[in-house]
PDB file of C-alpha atoms in Angstrom:
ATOM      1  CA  UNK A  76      -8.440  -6.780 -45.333  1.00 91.00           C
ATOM      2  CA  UNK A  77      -7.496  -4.923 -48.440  1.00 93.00           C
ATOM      3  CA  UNK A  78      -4.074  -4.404 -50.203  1.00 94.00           C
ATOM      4  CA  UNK A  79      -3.273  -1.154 -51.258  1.00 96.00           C
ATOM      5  CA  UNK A  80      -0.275  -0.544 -53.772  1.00 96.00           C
ATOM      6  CA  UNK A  81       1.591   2.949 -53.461  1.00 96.00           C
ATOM      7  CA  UNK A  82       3.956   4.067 -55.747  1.00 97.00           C
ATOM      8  CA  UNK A  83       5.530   7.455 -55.419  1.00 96.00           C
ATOM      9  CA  UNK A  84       8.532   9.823 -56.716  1.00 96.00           C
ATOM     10  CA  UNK A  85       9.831  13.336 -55.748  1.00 95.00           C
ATOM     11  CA  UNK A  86      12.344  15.294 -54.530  1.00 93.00           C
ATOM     12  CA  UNK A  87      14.388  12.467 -52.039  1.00 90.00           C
ATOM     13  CA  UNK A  88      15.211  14.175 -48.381  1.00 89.00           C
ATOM     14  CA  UNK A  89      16.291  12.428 -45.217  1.00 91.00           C
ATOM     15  CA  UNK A  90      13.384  10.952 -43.212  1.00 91.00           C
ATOM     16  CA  UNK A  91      11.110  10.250 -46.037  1.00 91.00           C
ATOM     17  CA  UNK A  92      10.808   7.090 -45.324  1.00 94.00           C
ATOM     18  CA  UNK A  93       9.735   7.474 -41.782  1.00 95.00           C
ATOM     19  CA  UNK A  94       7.083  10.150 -42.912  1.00 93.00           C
ATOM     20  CA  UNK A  95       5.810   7.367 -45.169  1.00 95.00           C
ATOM     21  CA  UNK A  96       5.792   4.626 -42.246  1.00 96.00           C
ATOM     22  CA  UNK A  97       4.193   7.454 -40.127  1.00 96.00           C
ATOM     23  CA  UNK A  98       1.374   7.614 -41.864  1.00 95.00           C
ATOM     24  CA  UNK A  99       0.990   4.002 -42.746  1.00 97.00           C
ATOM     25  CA  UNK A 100       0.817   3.258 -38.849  1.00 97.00           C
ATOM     26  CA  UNK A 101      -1.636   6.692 -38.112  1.00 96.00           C
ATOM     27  CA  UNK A 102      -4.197   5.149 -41.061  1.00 96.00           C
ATOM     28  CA  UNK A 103      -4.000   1.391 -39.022  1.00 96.00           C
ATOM     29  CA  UNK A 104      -2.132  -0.016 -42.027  1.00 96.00           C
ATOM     30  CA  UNK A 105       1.150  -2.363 -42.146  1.00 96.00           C
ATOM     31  CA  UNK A 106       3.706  -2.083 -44.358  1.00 97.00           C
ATOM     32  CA  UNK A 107       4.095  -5.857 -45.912  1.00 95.00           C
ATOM     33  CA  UNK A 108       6.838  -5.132 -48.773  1.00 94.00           C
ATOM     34  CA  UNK A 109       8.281  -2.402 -50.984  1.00 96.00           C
ATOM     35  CA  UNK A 110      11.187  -1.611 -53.421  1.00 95.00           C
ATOM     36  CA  UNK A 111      12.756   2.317 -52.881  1.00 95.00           C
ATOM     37  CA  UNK A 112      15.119   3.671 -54.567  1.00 94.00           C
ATOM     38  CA  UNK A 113      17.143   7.231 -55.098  1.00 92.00           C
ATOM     39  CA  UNK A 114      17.371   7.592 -58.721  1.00 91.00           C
ATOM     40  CA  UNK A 115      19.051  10.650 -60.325  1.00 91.00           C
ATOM     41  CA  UNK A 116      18.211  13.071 -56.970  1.00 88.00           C
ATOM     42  CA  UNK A 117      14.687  11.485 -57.200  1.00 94.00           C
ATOM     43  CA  UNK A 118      13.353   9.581 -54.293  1.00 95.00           C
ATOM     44  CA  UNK A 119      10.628   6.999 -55.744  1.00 96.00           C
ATOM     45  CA  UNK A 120       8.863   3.778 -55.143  1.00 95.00           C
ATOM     46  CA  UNK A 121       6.273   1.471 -54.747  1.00 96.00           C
ATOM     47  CA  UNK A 122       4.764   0.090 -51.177  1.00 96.00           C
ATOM     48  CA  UNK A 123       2.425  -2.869 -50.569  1.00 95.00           C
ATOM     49  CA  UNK A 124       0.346  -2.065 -47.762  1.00 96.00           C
ATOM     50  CA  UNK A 125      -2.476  -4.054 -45.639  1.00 96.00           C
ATOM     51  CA  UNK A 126      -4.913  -2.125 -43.594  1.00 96.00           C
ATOM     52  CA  UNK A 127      -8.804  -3.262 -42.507  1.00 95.00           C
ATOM     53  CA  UNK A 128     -11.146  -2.687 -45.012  1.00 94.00           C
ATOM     54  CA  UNK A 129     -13.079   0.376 -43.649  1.00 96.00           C
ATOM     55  CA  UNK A 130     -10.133   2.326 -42.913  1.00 95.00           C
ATOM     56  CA  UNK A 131      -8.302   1.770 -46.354  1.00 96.00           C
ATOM     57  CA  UNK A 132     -10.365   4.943 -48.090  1.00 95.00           C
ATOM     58  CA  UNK A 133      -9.034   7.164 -45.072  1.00 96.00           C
ATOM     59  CA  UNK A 134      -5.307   6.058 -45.210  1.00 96.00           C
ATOM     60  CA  UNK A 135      -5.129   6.394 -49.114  1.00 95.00           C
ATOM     61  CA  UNK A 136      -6.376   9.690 -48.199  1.00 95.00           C
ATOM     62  CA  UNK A 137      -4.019  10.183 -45.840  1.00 95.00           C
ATOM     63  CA  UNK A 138      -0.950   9.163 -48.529  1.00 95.00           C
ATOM     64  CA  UNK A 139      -2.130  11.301 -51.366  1.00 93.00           C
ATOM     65  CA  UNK A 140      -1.839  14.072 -48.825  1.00 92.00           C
ATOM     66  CA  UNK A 141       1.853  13.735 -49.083  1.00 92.00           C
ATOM     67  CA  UNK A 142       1.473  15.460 -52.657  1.00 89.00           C
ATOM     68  CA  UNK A 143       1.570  18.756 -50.949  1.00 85.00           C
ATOM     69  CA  UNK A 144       4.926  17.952 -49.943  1.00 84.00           C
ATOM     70  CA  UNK A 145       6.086  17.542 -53.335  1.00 89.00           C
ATOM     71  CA  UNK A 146       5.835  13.805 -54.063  1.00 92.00           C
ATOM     72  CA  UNK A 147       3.605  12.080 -56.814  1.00 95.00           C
ATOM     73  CA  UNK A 148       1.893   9.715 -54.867  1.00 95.00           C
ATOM     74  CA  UNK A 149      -0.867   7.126 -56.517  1.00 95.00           C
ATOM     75  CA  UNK A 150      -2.741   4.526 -54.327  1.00 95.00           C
ATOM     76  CA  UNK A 151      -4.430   1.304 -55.779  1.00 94.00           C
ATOM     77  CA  UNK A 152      -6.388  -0.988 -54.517  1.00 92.00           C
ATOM     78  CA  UNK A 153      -4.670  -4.303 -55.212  1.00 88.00           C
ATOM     79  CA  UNK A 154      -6.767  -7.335 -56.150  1.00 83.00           C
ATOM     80  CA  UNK A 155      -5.866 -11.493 -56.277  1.00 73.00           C
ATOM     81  CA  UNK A 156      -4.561 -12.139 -59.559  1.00 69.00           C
ATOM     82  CA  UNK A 157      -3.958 -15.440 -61.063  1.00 69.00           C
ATOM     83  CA  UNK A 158      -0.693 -17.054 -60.344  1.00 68.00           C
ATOM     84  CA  UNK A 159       0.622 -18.050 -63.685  1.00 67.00           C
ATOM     85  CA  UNK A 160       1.647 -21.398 -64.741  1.00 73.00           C
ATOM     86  CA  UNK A 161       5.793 -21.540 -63.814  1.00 87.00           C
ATOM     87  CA  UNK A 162       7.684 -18.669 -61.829  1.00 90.00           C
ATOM     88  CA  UNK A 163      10.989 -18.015 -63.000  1.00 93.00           C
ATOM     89  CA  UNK A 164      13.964 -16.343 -62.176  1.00 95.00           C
ATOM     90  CA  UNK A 165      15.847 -14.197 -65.291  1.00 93.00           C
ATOM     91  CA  UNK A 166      19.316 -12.993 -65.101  1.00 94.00           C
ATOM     92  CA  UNK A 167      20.743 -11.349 -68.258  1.00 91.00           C
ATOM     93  CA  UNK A 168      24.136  -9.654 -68.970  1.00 91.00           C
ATOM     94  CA  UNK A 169      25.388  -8.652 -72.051  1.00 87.00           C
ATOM     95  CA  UNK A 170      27.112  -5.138 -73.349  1.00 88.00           C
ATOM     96  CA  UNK A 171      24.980  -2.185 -72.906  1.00 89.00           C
ATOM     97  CA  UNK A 172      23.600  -0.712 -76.221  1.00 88.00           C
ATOM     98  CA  UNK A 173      20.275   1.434 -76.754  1.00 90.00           C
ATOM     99  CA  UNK A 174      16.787  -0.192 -77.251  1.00 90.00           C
ATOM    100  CA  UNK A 175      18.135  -3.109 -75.069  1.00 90.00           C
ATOM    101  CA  UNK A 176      15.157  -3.100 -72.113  1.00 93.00           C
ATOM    102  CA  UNK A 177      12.787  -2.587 -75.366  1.00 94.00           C
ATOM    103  CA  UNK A 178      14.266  -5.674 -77.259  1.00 92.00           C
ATOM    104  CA  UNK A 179      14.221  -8.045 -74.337  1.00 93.00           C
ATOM    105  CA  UNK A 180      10.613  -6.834 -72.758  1.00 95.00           C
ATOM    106  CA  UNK A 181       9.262  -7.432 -76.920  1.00 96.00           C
ATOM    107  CA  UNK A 182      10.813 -10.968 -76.575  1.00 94.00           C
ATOM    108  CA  UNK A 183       9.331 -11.966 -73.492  1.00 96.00           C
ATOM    109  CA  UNK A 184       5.897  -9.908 -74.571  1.00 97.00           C
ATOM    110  CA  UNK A 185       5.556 -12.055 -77.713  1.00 96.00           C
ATOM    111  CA  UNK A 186       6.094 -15.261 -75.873  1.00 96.00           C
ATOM    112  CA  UNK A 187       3.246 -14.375 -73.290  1.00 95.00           C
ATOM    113  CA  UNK A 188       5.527 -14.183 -70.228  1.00 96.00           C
ATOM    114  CA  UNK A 189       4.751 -11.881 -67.587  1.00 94.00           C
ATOM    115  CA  UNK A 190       7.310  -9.836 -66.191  1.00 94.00           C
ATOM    116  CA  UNK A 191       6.357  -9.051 -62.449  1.00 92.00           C
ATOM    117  CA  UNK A 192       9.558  -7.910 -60.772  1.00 93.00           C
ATOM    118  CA  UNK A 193      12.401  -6.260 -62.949  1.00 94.00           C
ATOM    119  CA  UNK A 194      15.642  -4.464 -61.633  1.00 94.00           C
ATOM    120  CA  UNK A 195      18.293  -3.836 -64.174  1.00 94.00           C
ATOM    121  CA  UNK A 196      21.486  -1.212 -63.738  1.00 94.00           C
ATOM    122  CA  UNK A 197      24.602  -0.728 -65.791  1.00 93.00           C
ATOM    123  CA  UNK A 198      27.811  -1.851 -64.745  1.00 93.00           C
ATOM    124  CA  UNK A 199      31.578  -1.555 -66.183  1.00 90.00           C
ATOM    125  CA  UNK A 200      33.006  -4.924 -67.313  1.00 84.00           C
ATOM    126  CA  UNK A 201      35.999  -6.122 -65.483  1.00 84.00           C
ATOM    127  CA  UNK A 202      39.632  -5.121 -66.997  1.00 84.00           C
ATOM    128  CA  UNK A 203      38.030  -3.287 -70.473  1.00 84.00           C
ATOM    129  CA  UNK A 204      35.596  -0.967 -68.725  1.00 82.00           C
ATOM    130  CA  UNK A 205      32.917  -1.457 -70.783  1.00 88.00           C
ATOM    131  CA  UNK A 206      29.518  -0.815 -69.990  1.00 91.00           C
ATOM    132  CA  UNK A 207      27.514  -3.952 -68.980  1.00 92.00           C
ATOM    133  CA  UNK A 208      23.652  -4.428 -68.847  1.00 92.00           C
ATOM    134  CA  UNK A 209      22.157  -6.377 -65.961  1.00 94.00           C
ATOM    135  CA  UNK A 210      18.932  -7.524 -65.750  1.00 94.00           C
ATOM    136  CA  UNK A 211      17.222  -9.865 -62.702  1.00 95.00           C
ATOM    137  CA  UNK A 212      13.832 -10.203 -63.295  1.00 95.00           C
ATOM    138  CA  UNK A 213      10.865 -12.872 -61.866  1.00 94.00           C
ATOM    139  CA  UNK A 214       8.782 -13.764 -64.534  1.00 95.00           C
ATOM    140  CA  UNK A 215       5.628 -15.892 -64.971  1.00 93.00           C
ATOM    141  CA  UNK A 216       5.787 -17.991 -67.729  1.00 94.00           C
ATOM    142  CA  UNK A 217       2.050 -19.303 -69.125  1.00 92.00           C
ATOM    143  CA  UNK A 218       1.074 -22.792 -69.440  1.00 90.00           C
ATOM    144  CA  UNK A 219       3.289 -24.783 -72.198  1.00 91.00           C
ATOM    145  CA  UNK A 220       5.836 -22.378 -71.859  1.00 93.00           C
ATOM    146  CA  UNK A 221       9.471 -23.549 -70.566  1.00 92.00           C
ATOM    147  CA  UNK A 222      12.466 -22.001 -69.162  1.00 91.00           C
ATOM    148  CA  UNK A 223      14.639 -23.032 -71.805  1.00 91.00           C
ATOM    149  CA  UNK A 224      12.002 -21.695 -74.745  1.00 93.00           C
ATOM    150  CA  UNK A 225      12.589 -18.571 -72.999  1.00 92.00           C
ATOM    151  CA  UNK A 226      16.478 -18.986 -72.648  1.00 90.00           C
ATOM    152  CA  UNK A 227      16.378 -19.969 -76.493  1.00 89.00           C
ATOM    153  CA  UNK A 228      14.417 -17.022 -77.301  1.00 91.00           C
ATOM    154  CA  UNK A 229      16.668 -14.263 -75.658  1.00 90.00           C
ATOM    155  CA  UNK A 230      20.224 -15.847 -76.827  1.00 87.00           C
ATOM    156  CA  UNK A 231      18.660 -15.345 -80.305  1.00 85.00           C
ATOM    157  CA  UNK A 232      18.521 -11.766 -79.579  1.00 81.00           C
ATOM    158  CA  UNK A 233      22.299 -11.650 -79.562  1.00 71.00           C
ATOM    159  CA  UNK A 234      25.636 -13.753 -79.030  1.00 70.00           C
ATOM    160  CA  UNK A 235      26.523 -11.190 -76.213  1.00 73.00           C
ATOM    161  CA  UNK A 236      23.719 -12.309 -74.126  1.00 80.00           C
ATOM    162  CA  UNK A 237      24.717 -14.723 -70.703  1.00 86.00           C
ATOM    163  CA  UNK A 238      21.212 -15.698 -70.095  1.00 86.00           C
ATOM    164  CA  UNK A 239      20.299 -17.574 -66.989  1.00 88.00           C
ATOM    165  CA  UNK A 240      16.810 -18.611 -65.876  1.00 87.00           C
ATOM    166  CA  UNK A 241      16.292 -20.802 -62.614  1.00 86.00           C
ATOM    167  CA  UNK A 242      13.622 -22.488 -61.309  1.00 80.00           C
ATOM    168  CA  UNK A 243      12.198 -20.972 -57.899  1.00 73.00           C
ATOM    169  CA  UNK A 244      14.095 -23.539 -55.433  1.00 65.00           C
ATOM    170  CA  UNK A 245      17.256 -22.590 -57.734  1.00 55.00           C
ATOM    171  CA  UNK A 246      17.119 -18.931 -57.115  1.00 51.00           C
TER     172      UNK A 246
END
Protein backbone atom coordinates (compact mmCIF):
# COMPACT_ATOMS: atom_id res chain seq x y z
CA UNK A 1 0.00 0.00 0.00
CA UNK A 2 1.32 3.48 -0.35
CA UNK A 3 0.51 6.76 1.56
CA UNK A 4 -0.02 9.66 -0.34
CA UNK A 5 -0.03 13.22 1.38
CA UNK A 6 -2.29 16.00 -0.34
CA UNK A 7 -2.24 19.35 0.58
CA UNK A 8 -4.31 21.90 -1.24
CA UNK A 9 -5.72 25.68 -1.12
CA UNK A 10 -8.15 27.74 -3.31
CA UNK A 11 -11.08 29.46 -3.61
CA UNK A 12 -13.44 27.49 -0.63
CA UNK A 13 -17.17 26.62 -2.16
CA UNK A 14 -19.76 24.28 -0.73
CA UNK A 15 -19.18 20.61 -1.63
CA UNK A 16 -15.50 20.71 -1.89
CA UNK A 17 -15.03 18.35 0.30
CA UNK A 18 -17.20 15.77 -1.27
CA UNK A 19 -15.47 16.48 -4.73
CA UNK A 20 -12.27 15.64 -2.87
CA UNK A 21 -13.77 12.29 -1.25
CA UNK A 22 -15.18 11.66 -4.80
CA UNK A 23 -12.23 11.26 -6.26
CA UNK A 24 -10.38 9.59 -3.47
CA UNK A 25 -13.05 6.67 -3.69
CA UNK A 26 -13.07 6.75 -7.98
CA UNK A 27 -8.90 6.31 -7.72
CA UNK A 28 -9.58 3.07 -5.01
CA UNK A 29 -8.03 5.19 -2.25
CA UNK A 30 -9.26 5.79 1.54
CA UNK A 31 -9.16 8.73 3.22
CA UNK A 32 -7.21 7.82 6.71
CA UNK A 33 -6.85 11.52 8.26
CA UNK A 34 -6.73 15.21 7.35
CA UNK A 35 -6.80 18.77 8.87
CA UNK A 36 -9.17 21.48 6.59
CA UNK A 37 -9.64 24.59 7.21
CA UNK A 38 -11.36 28.01 5.67
CA UNK A 39 -8.83 30.59 6.18
CA UNK A 40 -9.41 34.21 5.04
CA UNK A 41 -12.10 33.00 2.02
CA UNK A 42 -9.43 30.31 1.26
CA UNK A 43 -10.35 26.71 1.45
CA UNK A 44 -6.96 24.67 2.16
CA UNK A 45 -5.53 21.54 3.57
CA UNK A 46 -3.69 18.58 3.80
CA UNK A 47 -5.16 14.76 3.36
CA UNK A 48 -3.46 11.44 4.22
CA UNK A 49 -4.58 8.99 1.86
CA UNK A 50 -4.01 5.01 1.39
CA UNK A 51 -4.63 3.45 -1.93
CA UNK A 52 -2.86 -0.01 -3.51
CA UNK A 53 0.28 0.57 -4.88
CA UNK A 54 -0.42 0.34 -8.68
CA UNK A 55 -3.24 2.60 -8.63
CA UNK A 56 -1.55 5.44 -6.49
CA UNK A 57 0.16 7.13 -9.89
CA UNK A 58 -3.51 7.23 -11.41
CA UNK A 59 -5.32 8.77 -8.33
CA UNK A 60 -2.53 11.48 -7.79
CA UNK A 61 -3.36 12.04 -11.29
CA UNK A 62 -6.68 12.16 -10.73
CA UNK A 63 -6.18 14.97 -7.63
CA UNK A 64 -3.88 17.26 -9.50
CA UNK A 65 -6.72 17.38 -11.98
CA UNK A 66 -8.62 19.40 -9.51
CA UNK A 67 -6.12 22.36 -10.44
CA UNK A 68 -8.34 23.18 -13.30
CA UNK A 69 -10.88 23.97 -10.88
CA UNK A 70 -8.88 26.49 -9.26
CA UNK A 71 -7.19 24.74 -6.33
CA UNK A 72 -3.32 24.25 -5.77
CA UNK A 73 -3.17 20.79 -5.26
CA UNK A 74 0.40 18.85 -4.52
CA UNK A 75 0.52 15.01 -3.96
CA UNK A 76 3.47 13.19 -2.14
CA UNK A 77 4.27 10.05 -1.71
CA UNK A 78 4.65 9.60 2.04
CA UNK A 79 7.40 7.34 3.38
CA UNK A 80 8.06 5.61 7.22
CA UNK A 81 9.96 8.02 9.09
CA UNK A 82 11.62 7.46 12.33
CA UNK A 83 9.56 7.93 15.38
CA UNK A 84 11.59 10.18 17.55
CA UNK A 85 12.67 9.55 20.98
CA UNK A 86 9.55 11.20 23.35
CA UNK A 87 6.16 12.61 21.83
CA UNK A 88 4.93 15.53 23.46
CA UNK A 89 2.10 17.59 23.73
CA UNK A 90 2.80 21.76 23.70
CA UNK A 91 0.29 24.23 24.75
CA UNK A 92 1.42 27.90 24.86
CA UNK A 93 -0.49 31.16 25.63
CA UNK A 94 0.86 34.32 26.13
CA UNK A 95 -0.10 38.03 24.60
CA UNK A 96 0.05 38.21 20.94
CA UNK A 97 3.01 40.32 19.57
CA UNK A 98 4.82 39.99 16.02
CA UNK A 99 7.69 37.46 15.36
CA UNK A 100 5.99 35.24 18.06
CA UNK A 101 5.50 31.76 15.77
CA UNK A 102 9.24 32.75 14.57
CA UNK A 103 10.62 33.04 18.22
CA UNK A 104 9.04 29.88 19.53
CA UNK A 105 9.66 27.57 16.18
CA UNK A 106 13.79 29.08 16.62
CA UNK A 107 13.53 27.76 20.26
CA UNK A 108 12.32 24.47 19.62
CA UNK A 109 14.63 24.38 16.18
CA UNK A 110 17.79 24.95 18.25
CA UNK A 111 16.92 22.33 20.76
CA UNK A 112 16.40 19.64 17.92
CA UNK A 113 12.66 19.11 18.55
CA UNK A 114 10.51 18.31 15.80
CA UNK A 115 7.39 20.00 15.42
CA UNK A 116 4.89 17.58 13.57
CA UNK A 117 1.42 18.95 14.23
CA UNK A 118 0.97 22.79 14.99
CA UNK A 119 -2.42 24.76 15.23
CA UNK A 120 -2.22 28.16 16.74
CA UNK A 121 -5.13 31.11 16.46
CA UNK A 122 -5.53 34.39 18.27
CA UNK A 123 -7.93 34.90 20.85
CA UNK A 124 -9.14 38.04 23.08
CA UNK A 125 -8.24 37.67 26.78
CA UNK A 126 -11.09 37.53 29.15
CA UNK A 127 -12.35 41.04 30.76
CA UNK A 128 -9.23 43.33 29.00
CA UNK A 129 -9.73 42.17 25.43
CA UNK A 130 -6.45 41.70 24.62
CA UNK A 131 -5.22 39.67 21.98
CA UNK A 132 -3.98 36.20 23.10
CA UNK A 133 -1.67 33.71 21.20
CA UNK A 134 -2.47 30.01 21.34
CA UNK A 135 -0.43 27.45 20.32
CA UNK A 136 -1.12 23.31 20.61
CA UNK A 137 1.42 21.62 19.00
CA UNK A 138 2.79 17.60 19.12
CA UNK A 139 6.29 17.61 19.09
CA UNK A 140 9.04 14.95 19.00
CA UNK A 141 11.61 15.59 21.26
CA UNK A 142 15.22 13.66 20.36
CA UNK A 143 16.96 11.38 22.60
CA UNK A 144 18.27 13.22 25.97
CA UNK A 145 15.88 15.76 25.50
CA UNK A 146 13.05 16.32 28.32
CA UNK A 147 9.80 17.97 28.59
CA UNK A 148 10.80 20.24 31.16
CA UNK A 149 14.25 21.35 29.10
CA UNK A 150 11.75 22.32 26.65
CA UNK A 151 9.29 24.03 29.19
CA UNK A 152 12.54 25.82 30.61
CA UNK A 153 13.55 26.86 27.28
CA UNK A 154 10.24 28.62 26.12
CA UNK A 155 9.44 30.44 29.66
CA UNK A 156 12.88 32.01 28.99
CA UNK A 157 11.47 33.46 25.94
CA UNK A 158 9.20 35.61 28.06
CA UNK A 159 7.37 35.97 31.58
CA UNK A 160 4.02 36.13 29.56
CA UNK A 161 4.38 32.66 28.42
CA UNK A 162 1.82 29.75 30.29
CA UNK A 163 3.68 26.89 28.90
CA UNK A 164 2.35 23.42 29.28
CA UNK A 165 3.84 20.21 27.86
CA UNK A 166 2.23 16.69 28.70
CA UNK A 167 3.26 13.46 28.23
CA UNK A 168 1.10 11.39 25.58
CA UNK A 169 -1.23 9.49 28.27
CA UNK A 170 -1.59 13.20 29.79
CA UNK A 171 -2.94 14.77 26.70
Amino acid sequence: MASLVVSLAGPDRPGLVNTLSEKIIAGGGSWLESRLAHLAGTFAGIILVRVADEGADALATALSSLSDEGLAVNVLTGSDAPAPAEQVTLELLGNDRPGIVREVTQTLRGLGVNIEEFSSRIESAPFTGEDMFRAVARLGLPRGLSAHDVSHALEKLTAEFMVDIKQPEEA
